[in-house]
């Protein structure tokens, strides 16, 4: 989070107000998000499967990108109560609406 009195914060706020694409870039920006949305749609929906499909992404970055996609309501995260725990990702309605564009 930026300081509210910083020049970058003011510039970003102004840009968001005049350019609707700025918000889209905030959500989909990043090196891996679009690829992750595509692979989750293709039923590569577990963490280990996503890691195999995108071999150059680090574990930390994959985890961070998935959390951001979940925060932006593009991906659902479902945890199964098993041993070992299993987590699966799926696209939300909002995430599926991006597929024709992607």
mmCIF file of N, CA, C and O in Angstrom:
data_model
loop_
_atom_site.group_PDB
_atom_site.id
_atom_site.type_symbol
_atom_site.label_atom_id
_atom_site.label_comp_id
_atom_site.label_asym_id
_atom_site.label_seq_id
_atom_site.Cartn_x
_atom_site.Cartn_y
_atom_site.Cartn_z
ATOM 1 N N UNK A 1 0.837 -1.180 0.000
ATOM 2 C CA UNK A 1 0.000 0.000 0.000
ATOM 3 C C UNK A 1 0.877 1.237 0.000
ATOM 4 O O UNK A 1 1.807 1.347 0.777
ATOM 5 N N UNK A 2 0.565 2.154 -0.873
ATOM 6 C CA UNK A 2 1.344 3.383 -0.969
ATOM 7 C C UNK A 2 0.851 4.401 0.052
ATOM 8 O O UNK A 2 -0.290 4.390 0.473
ATOM 9 N N UNK A 3 1.729 5.320 0.390
ATOM 10 C CA UNK A 3 1.341 6.425 1.253
ATOM 11 C C UNK A 3 0.367 7.309 0.486
ATOM 12 O O UNK A 3 0.563 7.582 -0.701
ATOM 13 N N UNK A 4 -0.666 7.781 1.160
ATOM 14 C CA UNK A 4 -1.698 8.560 0.473
ATOM 15 C C UNK A 4 -1.217 9.936 0.025
ATOM 16 O O UNK A 4 -1.830 10.543 -0.845
ATOM 17 N N UNK A 5 -0.127 10.412 0.583
ATOM 18 C CA UNK A 5 0.382 11.716 0.154
ATOM 19 C C UNK A 5 1.540 11.608 -0.830
ATOM 20 O O UNK A 5 2.142 12.603 -1.191
ATOM 21 N N UNK A 6 1.853 10.401 -1.287
ATOM 22 C CA UNK A 6 2.963 10.249 -2.236
ATOM 23 C C UNK A 6 2.521 10.618 -3.651
ATOM 24 O O UNK A 6 1.348 10.524 -4.007
ATOM 25 N N UNK A 7 3.470 11.011 -4.446
ATOM 26 C CA UNK A 7 3.193 11.374 -5.836
ATOM 27 C C UNK A 7 2.672 10.172 -6.616
ATOM 28 O O UNK A 7 1.751 10.298 -7.422
ATOM 29 N N UNK A 8 3.242 8.993 -6.381
ATOM 30 C CA UNK A 8 2.789 7.795 -7.081
ATOM 31 C C UNK A 8 1.333 7.488 -6.774
ATOM 32 O O UNK A 8 0.560 7.118 -7.661
ATOM 33 N N UNK A 9 0.929 7.628 -5.524
ATOM 34 C CA UNK A 9 -0.458 7.374 -5.138
ATOM 35 C C UNK A 9 -1.396 8.353 -5.832
ATOM 36 O O UNK A 9 -2.441 7.966 -6.364
ATOM 37 N N UNK A 10 -1.026 9.614 -5.837
ATOM 38 C CA UNK A 10 -1.856 10.637 -6.483
ATOM 39 C C UNK A 10 -1.962 10.361 -7.978
ATOM 40 O O UNK A 10 -3.057 10.409 -8.557
ATOM 41 N N UNK A 11 -0.846 10.052 -8.623
ATOM 42 C CA UNK A 11 -0.860 9.755 -10.063
ATOM 43 C C UNK A 11 -1.722 8.539 -10.367
ATOM 44 O O UNK A 11 -2.490 8.534 -11.322
ATOM 45 N N UNK A 12 -1.597 7.500 -9.548
ATOM 46 C CA UNK A 12 -2.366 6.279 -9.768
ATOM 47 C C UNK A 12 -3.861 6.534 -9.581
ATOM 48 O O UNK A 12 -4.684 6.031 -10.340
ATOM 49 N N UNK A 13 -4.208 7.333 -8.594
ATOM 50 C CA UNK A 13 -5.609 7.677 -8.346
ATOM 51 C C UNK A 13 -6.188 8.472 -9.500
ATOM 52 O O UNK A 13 -7.306 8.197 -9.958
ATOM 53 N N UNK A 14 -5.442 9.432 -9.990
ATOM 54 C CA UNK A 14 -5.890 10.245 -11.125
ATOM 55 C C UNK A 14 -6.054 9.394 -12.380
ATOM 56 O O UNK A 14 -7.027 9.525 -13.104
ATOM 57 N N UNK A 15 -5.099 8.523 -12.624
ATOM 58 C CA UNK A 15 -5.166 7.657 -13.800
ATOM 59 C C UNK A 15 -6.361 6.728 -13.734
ATOM 60 O O UNK A 15 -7.052 6.514 -14.732
ATOM 61 N N UNK A 16 -6.635 6.167 -12.570
ATOM 62 C CA UNK A 16 -7.787 5.278 -12.406
ATOM 63 C C UNK A 16 -9.095 6.020 -12.667
ATOM 64 O O UNK A 16 -10.050 5.434 -13.186
ATOM 65 N N UNK A 17 -9.139 7.288 -12.326
ATOM 66 C CA UNK A 17 -10.352 8.080 -12.512
ATOM 67 C C UNK A 17 -10.625 8.386 -13.985
ATOM 68 O O UNK A 17 -11.783 8.478 -14.396
ATOM 69 N N UNK A 18 -9.581 8.537 -14.790
ATOM 70 C CA UNK A 18 -9.789 8.931 -16.195
ATOM 71 C C UNK A 18 -9.648 7.777 -17.185
ATOM 72 O O UNK A 18 -10.078 7.902 -18.321
ATOM 73 N N UNK A 19 -9.079 6.656 -16.761
ATOM 74 C CA UNK A 19 -8.831 5.548 -17.690
ATOM 75 C C UNK A 19 -9.379 4.239 -17.119
ATOM 76 O O UNK A 19 -8.797 3.676 -16.190
ATOM 77 N N UNK A 20 -10.482 3.716 -17.671
ATOM 78 C CA UNK A 20 -11.045 2.468 -17.149
ATOM 79 C C UNK A 20 -10.121 1.261 -17.346
ATOM 80 O O UNK A 20 -10.200 0.298 -16.593
ATOM 81 N N UNK A 21 -9.238 1.313 -18.308
ATOM 82 C CA UNK A 21 -8.322 0.184 -18.543
ATOM 83 C C UNK A 21 -7.290 0.063 -17.428
ATOM 84 O O UNK A 21 -6.705 -0.994 -17.229
ATOM 85 N N UNK A 22 -7.076 1.123 -16.679
ATOM 86 C CA UNK A 22 -6.127 1.062 -15.571
ATOM 87 C C UNK A 22 -6.566 0.020 -14.543
ATOM 88 O O UNK A 22 -5.748 -0.753 -14.047
ATOM 89 N N UNK A 23 -7.864 -0.027 -14.248
ATOM 90 C CA UNK A 23 -8.375 -1.017 -13.299
ATOM 91 C C UNK A 23 -8.205 -2.438 -13.824
ATOM 92 O O UNK A 23 -7.892 -3.352 -13.070
ATOM 93 N N UNK A 24 -8.409 -2.621 -15.121
ATOM 94 C CA UNK A 24 -8.220 -3.945 -15.730
ATOM 95 C C UNK A 24 -6.762 -4.377 -15.601
ATOM 96 O O UNK A 24 -6.471 -5.517 -15.241
ATOM 97 N N UNK A 25 -5.866 -3.460 -15.854
ATOM 98 C CA UNK A 25 -4.441 -3.784 -15.757
ATOM 99 C C UNK A 25 -4.028 -4.067 -14.314
ATOM 100 O O UNK A 25 -3.131 -4.868 -14.073
ATOM 101 N N UNK A 26 -4.678 -3.427 -13.350
ATOM 102 C CA UNK A 26 -4.391 -3.708 -11.952
ATOM 103 C C UNK A 26 -4.759 -5.145 -11.612
ATOM 104 O O UNK A 26 -4.054 -5.820 -10.878
ATOM 105 N N UNK A 27 -5.877 -5.633 -12.159
ATOM 106 C CA UNK A 27 -6.351 -6.989 -11.860
ATOM 107 C C UNK A 27 -5.582 -8.039 -12.661
ATOM 108 O O UNK A 27 -5.160 -9.056 -12.114
ATOM 109 N N UNK A 28 -5.383 -7.806 -13.952
ATOM 110 C CA UNK A 28 -4.763 -8.816 -14.816
ATOM 111 C C UNK A 28 -3.279 -8.593 -15.057
ATOM 112 O O UNK A 28 -2.644 -9.396 -15.721
ATOM 113 N N UNK A 29 -2.749 -7.493 -14.529
ATOM 114 C CA UNK A 29 -1.337 -7.219 -14.710
ATOM 115 C C UNK A 29 -0.494 -8.254 -13.994
ATOM 116 O O UNK A 29 -0.939 -8.932 -13.075
ATOM 117 N N UNK A 30 0.705 -8.393 -14.420
ATOM 118 C CA UNK A 30 1.573 -9.401 -13.832
ATOM 119 C C UNK A 30 1.915 -10.433 -14.886
ATOM 120 O O UNK A 30 1.170 -10.649 -15.836
ATOM 121 N N UNK A 31 3.011 -11.056 -14.700
ATOM 122 C CA UNK A 31 3.538 -11.973 -15.693
ATOM 123 C C UNK A 31 2.713 -13.249 -15.850
ATOM 124 O O UNK A 31 2.594 -13.788 -16.940
ATOM 125 N N UNK A 32 2.097 -13.740 -14.772
ATOM 126 C CA UNK A 32 1.550 -15.092 -14.784
ATOM 127 C C UNK A 32 0.036 -15.192 -14.723
ATOM 128 O O UNK A 32 -0.514 -16.274 -14.947
ATOM 129 N N UNK A 33 -0.667 -14.143 -14.411
ATOM 130 C CA UNK A 33 -2.095 -14.240 -14.124
ATOM 131 C C UNK A 33 -2.921 -14.752 -15.299
ATOM 132 O O UNK A 33 -3.782 -15.612 -15.126
ATOM 133 N N UNK A 34 -2.676 -14.259 -16.483
ATOM 134 C CA UNK A 34 -3.458 -14.685 -17.640
ATOM 135 C C UNK A 34 -3.196 -16.160 -17.940
ATOM 136 O O UNK A 34 -4.132 -16.924 -18.210
ATOM 137 N N UNK A 35 -1.949 -16.583 -17.864
ATOM 138 C CA UNK A 35 -1.625 -17.995 -18.083
ATOM 139 C C UNK A 35 -2.291 -18.876 -17.021
ATOM 140 O O UNK A 35 -2.825 -19.946 -17.336
ATOM 141 N N UNK A 36 -2.286 -18.429 -15.777
ATOM 142 C CA UNK A 36 -2.912 -19.210 -14.709
ATOM 143 C C UNK A 36 -4.418 -19.333 -14.929
ATOM 144 O O UNK A 36 -4.982 -20.425 -14.742
ATOM 145 N N UNK A 37 -5.066 -18.255 -15.349
ATOM 146 C CA UNK A 37 -6.500 -18.328 -15.653
ATOM 147 C C UNK A 37 -6.763 -19.336 -16.762
ATOM 148 O O UNK A 37 -7.706 -20.134 -16.683
ATOM 149 N N UNK A 38 -5.932 -19.332 -17.777
ATOM 150 C CA UNK A 38 -6.088 -20.274 -18.892
ATOM 151 C C UNK A 38 -5.932 -21.723 -18.421
ATOM 152 O O UNK A 38 -6.756 -22.575 -18.732
ATOM 153 N N UNK A 39 -4.899 -22.000 -17.647
ATOM 154 C CA UNK A 39 -4.654 -23.374 -17.211
ATOM 155 C C UNK A 39 -5.709 -23.854 -16.213
ATOM 156 O O UNK A 39 -6.088 -25.022 -16.229
ATOM 157 N N UNK A 40 -6.195 -22.965 -15.361
ATOM 158 C CA UNK A 40 -7.269 -23.355 -14.444
ATOM 159 C C UNK A 40 -8.516 -23.704 -15.246
ATOM 160 O O UNK A 40 -9.205 -24.682 -14.946
ATOM 161 N N UNK A 41 -8.776 -22.952 -16.300
ATOM 162 C CA UNK A 41 -9.911 -23.260 -17.180
ATOM 163 C C UNK A 41 -9.729 -24.615 -17.867
ATOM 164 O O UNK A 41 -10.699 -25.323 -18.116
ATOM 165 N N UNK A 42 -8.504 -24.986 -18.160
ATOM 166 C CA UNK A 42 -8.207 -26.258 -18.834
ATOM 167 C C UNK A 42 -8.133 -27.434 -17.853
ATOM 168 O O UNK A 42 -7.579 -28.470 -18.180
ATOM 169 N N UNK A 43 -8.661 -27.273 -16.650
ATOM 170 C CA UNK A 43 -8.706 -28.311 -15.608
ATOM 171 C C UNK A 43 -7.353 -28.659 -15.022
ATOM 172 O O UNK A 43 -7.171 -29.742 -14.480
ATOM 173 N N UNK A 44 -6.399 -27.784 -15.114
ATOM 174 C CA UNK A 44 -5.144 -27.929 -14.374
ATOM 175 C C UNK A 44 -5.343 -27.072 -13.123
ATOM 176 O O UNK A 44 -4.838 -25.968 -13.023
ATOM 177 N N UNK A 45 -6.124 -27.617 -12.185
ATOM 178 C CA UNK A 45 -6.662 -26.782 -11.135
ATOM 179 C C UNK A 45 -6.072 -27.027 -9.747
ATOM 180 O O UNK A 45 -6.564 -26.492 -8.776
ATOM 181 N N UNK A 46 -5.040 -27.820 -9.656
ATOM 182 C CA UNK A 46 -4.376 -28.024 -8.376
ATOM 183 C C UNK A 46 -3.016 -27.341 -8.416
ATOM 184 O O UNK A 46 -2.425 -27.151 -9.479
ATOM 185 N N UNK A 47 -2.519 -26.979 -7.241
ATOM 186 C CA UNK A 47 -1.285 -26.219 -7.149
ATOM 187 C C UNK A 47 -0.147 -26.924 -7.875
ATOM 188 O O UNK A 47 0.571 -26.319 -8.669
ATOM 189 N N UNK A 48 0.013 -28.217 -7.624
ATOM 190 C CA UNK A 48 1.118 -28.962 -8.239
ATOM 191 C C UNK A 48 0.967 -29.057 -9.756
ATOM 192 O O UNK A 48 1.962 -29.002 -10.486
ATOM 193 N N UNK A 49 -0.260 -29.183 -10.240
ATOM 194 C CA UNK A 49 -0.478 -29.233 -11.694
ATOM 195 C C UNK A 49 -0.158 -27.890 -12.340
ATOM 196 O O UNK A 49 0.429 -27.835 -13.422
ATOM 197 N N UNK A 50 -0.538 -26.806 -11.668
ATOM 198 C CA UNK A 50 -0.218 -25.479 -12.198
ATOM 199 C C UNK A 50 1.286 -25.258 -12.216
ATOM 200 O O UNK A 50 1.832 -24.678 -13.150
ATOM 201 N N UNK A 51 1.962 -25.762 -11.193
ATOM 202 C CA UNK A 51 3.416 -25.619 -11.129
ATOM 203 C C UNK A 51 4.089 -26.388 -12.268
ATOM 204 O O UNK A 51 5.079 -25.927 -12.831
ATOM 205 N N UNK A 52 3.532 -27.529 -12.642
ATOM 206 C CA UNK A 52 4.091 -28.303 -13.760
ATOM 207 C C UNK A 52 3.815 -27.638 -15.105
ATOM 208 O O UNK A 52 4.648 -27.684 -16.012
ATOM 209 N N UNK A 53 2.636 -27.016 -15.242
ATOM 210 C CA UNK A 53 2.289 -26.368 -16.508
ATOM 211 C C UNK A 53 3.073 -25.076 -16.729
ATOM 212 O O UNK A 53 3.325 -24.692 -17.857
ATOM 213 N N UNK A 54 3.443 -24.398 -15.642
ATOM 214 C CA UNK A 54 4.210 -23.156 -15.727
ATOM 215 C C UNK A 54 5.518 -23.388 -14.964
ATOM 216 O O UNK A 54 5.672 -22.940 -13.833
ATOM 217 N N UNK A 55 6.466 -24.088 -15.571
ATOM 218 C CA UNK A 55 7.645 -24.545 -14.823
ATOM 219 C C UNK A 55 8.600 -23.441 -14.372
ATOM 220 O O UNK A 55 9.382 -23.652 -13.456
ATOM 221 N N UNK A 56 8.518 -22.265 -14.951
ATOM 222 C CA UNK A 56 9.473 -21.212 -14.597
ATOM 223 C C UNK A 56 9.004 -20.347 -13.433
ATOM 224 O O UNK A 56 9.744 -19.498 -12.966
ATOM 225 N N UNK A 57 7.773 -20.561 -12.962
ATOM 226 C CA UNK A 57 7.255 -19.760 -11.861
ATOM 227 C C UNK A 57 7.725 -20.366 -10.536
ATOM 228 O O UNK A 57 7.773 -21.587 -10.382
ATOM 229 N N UNK A 58 8.100 -19.516 -9.606
ATOM 230 C CA UNK A 58 8.528 -20.008 -8.300
ATOM 231 C C UNK A 58 7.291 -20.341 -7.465
ATOM 232 O O UNK A 58 6.186 -19.859 -7.726
ATOM 233 N N UNK A 59 7.486 -21.157 -6.452
ATOM 234 C CA UNK A 59 6.387 -21.537 -5.569
ATOM 235 C C UNK A 59 5.789 -20.308 -4.897
ATOM 236 O O UNK A 59 4.568 -20.165 -4.808
ATOM 237 N N UNK A 60 6.640 -19.419 -4.448
ATOM 238 C CA UNK A 60 6.185 -18.199 -3.789
ATOM 239 C C UNK A 60 5.350 -17.336 -4.731
ATOM 240 O O UNK A 60 4.292 -16.829 -4.359
ATOM 241 N N UNK A 61 5.821 -17.163 -5.964
ATOM 242 C CA UNK A 61 5.108 -16.326 -6.928
ATOM 243 C C UNK A 61 3.778 -16.961 -7.326
ATOM 244 O O UNK A 61 2.771 -16.269 -7.461
ATOM 245 N N UNK A 62 3.761 -18.287 -7.508
ATOM 246 C CA UNK A 62 2.517 -18.974 -7.845
ATOM 247 C C UNK A 62 1.492 -18.774 -6.736
ATOM 248 O O UNK A 62 0.334 -18.436 -6.987
ATOM 249 N N UNK A 63 1.921 -18.949 -5.514
ATOM 250 C CA UNK A 63 1.036 -18.767 -4.370
ATOM 251 C C UNK A 63 0.517 -17.328 -4.308
ATOM 252 O O UNK A 63 -0.685 -17.091 -4.105
ATOM 253 N N UNK A 64 1.385 -16.373 -4.521
ATOM 254 C CA UNK A 64 1.012 -14.954 -4.477
ATOM 255 C C UNK A 64 0.017 -14.619 -5.581
ATOM 256 O O UNK A 64 -0.985 -13.942 -5.342
ATOM 257 N N UNK A 65 0.268 -15.092 -6.795
ATOM 258 C CA UNK A 65 -0.612 -14.789 -7.918
ATOM 259 C C UNK A 65 -1.988 -15.419 -7.719
ATOM 260 O O UNK A 65 -3.013 -14.794 -8.010
ATOM 261 N N UNK A 66 -2.036 -16.638 -7.192
ATOM 262 C CA UNK A 66 -3.316 -17.289 -6.935
ATOM 263 C C UNK A 66 -4.100 -16.550 -5.847
ATOM 264 O O UNK A 66 -5.317 -16.395 -5.950
ATOM 265 N N UNK A 67 -3.408 -16.071 -4.831
ATOM 266 C CA UNK A 67 -4.071 -15.291 -3.775
ATOM 267 C C UNK A 67 -4.650 -14.000 -4.342
ATOM 268 O O UNK A 67 -5.755 -13.589 -3.980
ATOM 269 N N UNK A 68 -3.918 -13.346 -5.227
ATOM 270 C CA UNK A 68 -4.406 -12.106 -5.831
ATOM 271 C C UNK A 68 -5.610 -12.373 -6.731
ATOM 272 O O UNK A 68 -6.570 -11.606 -6.731
ATOM 273 N N UNK A 69 -5.572 -13.462 -7.494
ATOM 274 C CA UNK A 69 -6.713 -13.812 -8.340
ATOM 275 C C UNK A 69 -7.938 -14.137 -7.480
ATOM 276 O O UNK A 69 -9.064 -13.783 -7.835
ATOM 277 N N UNK A 70 -7.704 -14.780 -6.356
ATOM 278 C CA UNK A 70 -8.804 -15.084 -5.436
ATOM 279 C C UNK A 70 -9.362 -13.796 -4.812
ATOM 280 O O UNK A 70 -10.571 -13.618 -4.701
ATOM 281 N N UNK A 71 -8.478 -12.885 -4.434
ATOM 282 C CA UNK A 71 -8.886 -11.609 -3.847
ATOM 283 C C UNK A 71 -9.711 -10.787 -4.836
ATOM 284 O O UNK A 71 -10.664 -10.110 -4.460
ATOM 285 N N UNK A 72 -9.365 -10.868 -6.119
ATOM 286 C CA UNK A 72 -10.074 -10.127 -7.161
ATOM 287 C C UNK A 72 -11.317 -10.863 -7.658
ATOM 288 O O UNK A 72 -11.933 -10.448 -8.642
ATOM 289 N N UNK A 73 -11.667 -11.966 -7.000
ATOM 290 C CA UNK A 73 -12.877 -12.753 -7.298
ATOM 291 C C UNK A 73 -12.875 -13.356 -8.699
ATOM 292 O O UNK A 73 -13.916 -13.501 -9.323
ATOM 293 N N UNK A 74 -11.700 -13.714 -9.194
ATOM 294 C CA UNK A 74 -11.606 -14.391 -10.490
ATOM 295 C C UNK A 74 -11.466 -15.893 -10.315
ATOM 296 O O UNK A 74 -11.751 -16.662 -11.241
ATOM 297 N N UNK A 75 -11.011 -16.323 -9.137
ATOM 298 C CA UNK A 75 -10.744 -17.730 -8.866
ATOM 299 C C UNK A 75 -11.346 -18.106 -7.507
ATOM 300 O O UNK A 75 -11.262 -17.327 -6.557
ATOM 301 N N UNK A 76 -11.961 -19.287 -7.454
ATOM 302 C CA UNK A 76 -12.402 -19.864 -6.189
ATOM 303 C C UNK A 76 -11.360 -20.851 -5.709
ATOM 304 O O UNK A 76 -10.766 -21.573 -6.511
ATOM 305 N N UNK A 77 -11.172 -20.912 -4.399
ATOM 306 C CA UNK A 77 -10.239 -21.856 -3.792
ATOM 307 C C UNK A 77 -11.043 -22.767 -2.885
ATOM 308 O O UNK A 77 -11.700 -22.304 -1.967
ATOM 309 N N UNK A 78 -11.011 -24.078 -3.172
ATOM 310 C CA UNK A 78 -11.753 -25.039 -2.368
ATOM 311 C C UNK A 78 -10.768 -25.978 -1.689
ATOM 312 O O UNK A 78 -9.941 -26.611 -2.337
ATOM 313 N N UNK A 79 -10.894 -26.069 -0.352
ATOM 314 C CA UNK A 79 -10.016 -26.927 0.438
ATOM 315 C C UNK A 79 -10.809 -28.160 0.845
ATOM 316 O O UNK A 79 -11.888 -28.049 1.423
ATOM 317 N N UNK A 80 -10.260 -29.338 0.540
ATOM 318 C CA UNK A 80 -10.886 -30.595 0.930
ATOM 319 C C UNK A 80 -10.260 -31.081 2.229
ATOM 320 O O UNK A 80 -9.050 -31.058 2.386
ATOM 321 N N UNK A 81 -11.110 -31.536 3.134
ATOM 322 C CA UNK A 81 -10.642 -32.015 4.437
ATOM 323 C C UNK A 81 -10.162 -33.460 4.300
ATOM 324 O O UNK A 81 -10.859 -34.409 4.644
ATOM 325 N N UNK A 82 -8.990 -33.624 3.773
ATOM 326 C CA UNK A 82 -8.370 -34.933 3.587
ATOM 327 C C UNK A 82 -6.975 -34.894 4.163
ATOM 328 O O UNK A 82 -6.466 -33.846 4.510
ATOM 329 N N UNK A 83 -6.363 -36.035 4.237
ATOM 330 C CA UNK A 83 -4.954 -36.103 4.626
ATOM 331 C C UNK A 83 -4.181 -36.682 3.471
ATOM 332 O O UNK A 83 -4.447 -37.812 3.104
ATOM 333 N N UNK A 84 -3.251 -36.041 2.876
ATOM 334 C CA UNK A 84 -2.898 -34.633 3.060
ATOM 335 C C UNK A 84 -3.976 -33.722 2.479
ATOM 336 O O UNK A 84 -4.731 -34.147 1.600
ATOM 337 N N UNK A 85 -4.058 -32.481 2.946
ATOM 338 C CA UNK A 85 -5.084 -31.554 2.442
ATOM 339 C C UNK A 85 -4.944 -31.344 0.934
ATOM 340 O O UNK A 85 -3.840 -31.293 0.400
ATOM 341 N N UNK A 86 -6.088 -31.253 0.281
ATOM 342 C CA UNK A 86 -6.108 -31.040 -1.164
ATOM 343 C C UNK A 86 -6.807 -29.715 -1.425
ATOM 344 O O UNK A 86 -7.845 -29.430 -0.858
ATOM 345 N N UNK A 87 -6.220 -28.904 -2.294
ATOM 346 C CA UNK A 87 -6.786 -27.601 -2.655
ATOM 347 C C UNK A 87 -6.980 -27.581 -4.161
ATOM 348 O O UNK A 87 -6.075 -27.937 -4.917
ATOM 349 N N UNK A 88 -8.165 -27.183 -4.576
ATOM 350 C CA UNK A 88 -8.446 -27.049 -6.002
ATOM 351 C C UNK A 88 -8.934 -25.636 -6.292
ATOM 352 O O UNK A 88 -9.622 -25.021 -5.480
ATOM 353 N N UNK A 89 -8.574 -25.156 -7.461
ATOM 354 C CA UNK A 89 -8.960 -23.820 -7.909
ATOM 355 C C UNK A 89 -9.933 -23.954 -9.069
ATOM 356 O O UNK A 89 -9.819 -24.865 -9.892
ATOM 357 N N UNK A 90 -10.887 -23.050 -9.140
ATOM 358 C CA UNK A 90 -11.826 -23.000 -10.258
ATOM 359 C C UNK A 90 -12.123 -21.542 -10.571
ATOM 360 O O UNK A 90 -11.955 -20.665 -9.721
ATOM 361 N N UNK A 91 -12.556 -21.305 -11.789
ATOM 362 C CA UNK A 91 -12.890 -19.943 -12.192
ATOM 363 C C UNK A 91 -14.261 -19.564 -11.663
ATOM 364 O O UNK A 91 -15.182 -20.379 -11.666
ATOM 365 N N UNK A 92 -14.389 -18.347 -11.214
ATOM 366 C CA UNK A 92 -15.692 -17.824 -10.823
ATOM 367 C C UNK A 92 -16.436 -17.390 -12.085
ATOM 368 O O UNK A 92 -15.889 -17.429 -13.195
ATOM 369 N N UNK A 93 -17.661 -16.949 -11.888
ATOM 370 C CA UNK A 93 -18.428 -16.435 -13.024
ATOM 371 C C UNK A 93 -17.704 -15.245 -13.660
ATOM 372 O O UNK A 93 -17.635 -15.117 -14.875
ATOM 373 N N UNK A 94 -17.148 -14.397 -12.809
ATOM 374 C CA UNK A 94 -16.382 -13.238 -13.289
ATOM 375 C C UNK A 94 -15.137 -13.696 -14.065
ATOM 376 O O UNK A 94 -14.798 -13.124 -15.101
ATOM 377 N N UNK A 95 -14.456 -14.723 -13.566
ATOM 378 C CA UNK A 95 -13.283 -15.262 -14.243
ATOM 379 C C UNK A 95 -13.634 -15.878 -15.593
ATOM 380 O O UNK A 95 -12.918 -15.713 -16.580
ATOM 381 N N UNK A 96 -14.770 -16.594 -15.643
ATOM 382 C CA UNK A 96 -15.206 -17.211 -16.900
ATOM 383 C C UNK A 96 -15.588 -16.156 -17.939
ATOM 384 O O UNK A 96 -15.443 -16.377 -19.137
ATOM 385 N N UNK A 97 -16.060 -14.999 -17.461
ATOM 386 C CA UNK A 97 -16.450 -13.953 -18.393
ATOM 387 C C UNK A 97 -15.245 -13.376 -19.148
ATOM 388 O O UNK A 97 -15.401 -12.765 -20.194
ATOM 389 N N UNK A 98 -14.045 -13.573 -18.615
ATOM 390 C CA UNK A 98 -12.833 -13.083 -19.281
ATOM 391 C C UNK A 98 -12.336 -14.018 -20.376
ATOM 392 O O UNK A 98 -11.515 -13.607 -21.194
ATOM 393 N N UNK A 99 -12.779 -15.258 -20.396
ATOM 394 C CA UNK A 99 -12.244 -16.244 -21.336
ATOM 395 C C UNK A 99 -12.359 -15.842 -22.802
ATOM 396 O O UNK A 99 -11.385 -16.010 -23.540
ATOM 397 N N UNK A 100 -13.488 -15.327 -23.266
ATOM 398 C CA UNK A 100 -13.541 -14.921 -24.696
ATOM 399 C C UNK A 100 -12.503 -13.846 -25.034
ATOM 400 O O UNK A 100 -11.959 -13.829 -26.133
ATOM 401 N N UNK A 101 -12.231 -12.968 -24.104
ATOM 402 C CA UNK A 101 -11.255 -11.914 -24.333
ATOM 403 C C UNK A 101 -9.835 -12.477 -24.335
ATOM 404 O O UNK A 101 -8.987 -12.082 -25.123
ATOM 405 N N UNK A 102 -9.579 -13.427 -23.440
ATOM 406 C CA UNK A 102 -8.252 -14.012 -23.343
ATOM 407 C C UNK A 102 -7.988 -14.913 -24.522
ATOM 408 O O UNK A 102 -6.883 -15.113 -24.942
#
